């Protein structure tokens, strides 16, 4: 990832009130950089390649790494978005509580 792509992320982490939760998709040579930029926060990495996840867990035991298996494919994007858009929306608990306070 080039500097011009990393800088905005770094800027947001710097401005984030500590502790900040930061989720990173994939493990790279910059894994420790991302963790160090989120000083006093929690940085979690998710990795689809279980071999990378295992390797980095041994190499960097202080880093929170989870291996994941995605069940969807990029080719399903339009269908999944349409399905989510067409589903009936349900209020969250916060929305329901707000409605009760208005009564």
mmCIF file of C-alpha atoms in Angstrom:
data_model
loop_
_atom_site.group_PDB
_atom_site.id
_atom_site.type_symbol
_atom_site.label_atom_id
_atom_site.label_comp_id
_atom_site.label_asym_id
_atom_site.label_seq_id
_atom_site.Cartn_x
_atom_site.Cartn_y
_atom_site.Cartn_z
ATOM 1 C CA UNK A 1 0.000 0.000 0.000
ATOM 2 C CA UNK A 2 1.544 3.324 -1.009
ATOM 3 C CA UNK A 3 2.039 6.183 1.428
ATOM 4 C CA UNK A 4 -0.773 8.301 -0.054
ATOM 5 C CA UNK A 5 -3.239 5.493 0.778
ATOM 6 C CA UNK A 6 -1.838 4.855 4.258
ATOM 7 C CA UNK A 7 -1.702 8.485 5.392
ATOM 8 C CA UNK A 8 -5.488 9.095 5.638
ATOM 9 C CA UNK A 9 -5.877 5.923 7.710
ATOM 10 C CA UNK A 10 -3.000 6.958 9.940
ATOM 11 C CA UNK A 11 -4.530 10.430 10.354
ATOM 12 C CA UNK A 12 -7.880 8.971 11.433
ATOM 13 C CA UNK A 13 -6.191 6.678 13.963
ATOM 14 C CA UNK A 14 -4.212 9.597 15.363
ATOM 15 C CA UNK A 15 -7.423 11.616 15.863
ATOM 16 C CA UNK A 16 -9.388 8.691 17.287
ATOM 17 C CA UNK A 17 -10.121 9.016 20.977
ATOM 18 C CA UNK A 18 -8.168 6.317 22.751
ATOM 19 C CA UNK A 19 -8.780 3.432 22.966
ATOM 20 C CA UNK A 20 -9.723 2.977 19.329
ATOM 21 C CA UNK A 21 -10.927 -0.294 17.801
ATOM 22 C CA UNK A 22 -9.343 -0.929 14.399
ATOM 23 C CA UNK A 23 -10.198 -3.846 12.106
ATOM 24 C CA UNK A 24 -7.712 -4.762 9.378
ATOM 25 C CA UNK A 25 -8.558 -7.157 6.560
ATOM 26 C CA UNK A 26 -5.522 -9.288 5.708
ATOM 27 C CA UNK A 27 -2.007 -9.706 7.024
ATOM 28 C CA UNK A 28 0.940 -8.041 5.308
ATOM 29 C CA UNK A 29 4.453 -6.895 6.060
ATOM 30 C CA UNK A 30 2.791 -3.750 7.475
ATOM 31 C CA UNK A 31 0.928 -5.662 10.194
ATOM 32 C CA UNK A 32 3.095 -4.287 13.007
ATOM 33 C CA UNK A 33 2.854 -0.793 11.520
ATOM 34 C CA UNK A 34 -0.958 -0.871 11.697
ATOM 35 C CA UNK A 35 -0.823 -2.161 15.267
ATOM 36 C CA UNK A 36 1.663 0.525 16.342
ATOM 37 C CA UNK A 37 -0.335 3.337 14.706
ATOM 38 C CA UNK A 38 -3.281 2.420 16.942
ATOM 39 C CA UNK A 39 -1.415 3.202 20.165
ATOM 40 C CA UNK A 40 -3.375 2.074 23.266
ATOM 41 C CA UNK A 41 -6.188 0.808 21.037
ATOM 42 C CA UNK A 42 -7.207 -2.661 19.945
ATOM 43 C CA UNK A 43 -6.184 -3.694 16.451
ATOM 44 C CA UNK A 44 -7.662 -6.928 15.125
ATOM 45 C CA UNK A 45 -6.573 -8.596 11.904
ATOM 46 C CA UNK A 46 -8.720 -11.044 9.971
ATOM 47 C CA UNK A 47 -7.131 -13.277 7.369
ATOM 48 C CA UNK A 48 -8.752 -15.715 4.969
ATOM 49 C CA UNK A 49 -5.575 -17.717 4.397
ATOM 50 C CA UNK A 50 -5.283 -19.956 7.452
ATOM 51 C CA UNK A 51 -1.595 -20.609 6.754
ATOM 52 C CA UNK A 52 -0.800 -16.869 6.896
ATOM 53 C CA UNK A 53 -2.891 -16.557 10.050
ATOM 54 C CA UNK A 54 -1.027 -19.412 11.739
ATOM 55 C CA UNK A 55 2.375 -18.155 10.584
ATOM 56 C CA UNK A 56 1.750 -14.617 11.855
ATOM 57 C CA UNK A 57 0.257 -15.875 15.137
ATOM 58 C CA UNK A 58 3.531 -17.702 15.835
ATOM 59 C CA UNK A 59 5.689 -14.844 14.564
ATOM 60 C CA UNK A 60 3.732 -12.066 16.329
ATOM 61 C CA UNK A 61 1.950 -13.513 19.389
ATOM 62 C CA UNK A 62 1.072 -10.000 20.643
ATOM 63 C CA UNK A 63 -1.142 -9.377 17.577
ATOM 64 C CA UNK A 64 -4.862 -10.329 17.576
ATOM 65 C CA UNK A 65 -5.378 -12.478 14.470
ATOM 66 C CA UNK A 66 -8.483 -14.389 13.436
ATOM 67 C CA UNK A 67 -8.742 -16.670 10.453
ATOM 68 C CA UNK A 68 -12.031 -16.370 8.600
ATOM 69 C CA UNK A 69 -13.751 -18.223 5.792
ATOM 70 C CA UNK A 70 -16.057 -16.081 3.695
ATOM 71 C CA UNK A 71 -19.171 -17.815 2.421
ATOM 72 C CA UNK A 72 -19.953 -15.350 -0.356
ATOM 73 C CA UNK A 73 -18.274 -14.654 -3.681
ATOM 74 C CA UNK A 74 -17.669 -11.384 -5.526
ATOM 75 C CA UNK A 75 -19.821 -12.696 -8.375
ATOM 76 C CA UNK A 76 -22.801 -12.642 -5.960
ATOM 77 C CA UNK A 77 -22.463 -8.932 -5.137
ATOM 78 C CA UNK A 78 -25.463 -7.609 -7.106
ATOM 79 C CA UNK A 79 -27.728 -10.405 -5.906
ATOM 80 C CA UNK A 80 -26.711 -9.919 -2.254
ATOM 81 C CA UNK A 81 -27.219 -6.154 -2.375
ATOM 82 C CA UNK A 82 -30.626 -6.581 -4.002
ATOM 83 C CA UNK A 83 -31.598 -9.137 -1.375
ATOM 84 C CA UNK A 84 -30.525 -6.878 1.491
ATOM 85 C CA UNK A 85 -32.296 -3.888 -0.059
ATOM 86 C CA UNK A 86 -35.549 -5.801 -0.481
ATOM 87 C CA UNK A 87 -35.626 -7.197 3.050
ATOM 88 C CA UNK A 88 -38.021 -5.573 5.448
ATOM 89 C CA UNK A 89 -36.107 -3.306 7.805
ATOM 90 C CA UNK A 90 -36.521 -3.935 11.517
ATOM 91 C CA UNK A 91 -35.886 -1.265 14.137
ATOM 92 C CA UNK A 92 -32.881 -1.694 16.370
ATOM 93 C CA UNK A 93 -33.261 -1.717 20.125
ATOM 94 C CA UNK A 94 -32.127 1.924 20.294
ATOM 95 C CA UNK A 95 -34.735 2.992 17.746
ATOM 96 C CA UNK A 96 -37.447 1.128 19.632
ATOM 97 C CA UNK A 97 -36.408 2.731 22.944
ATOM 98 C CA UNK A 98 -36.475 6.191 21.318
ATOM 99 C CA UNK A 99 -40.003 5.558 20.005
ATOM 100 C CA UNK A 100 -41.179 4.528 23.477
ATOM 101 C CA UNK A 101 -39.739 7.723 24.985
ATOM 102 C CA UNK A 102 -41.654 9.842 22.464
ATOM 103 C CA UNK A 103 -44.991 8.338 23.541
#
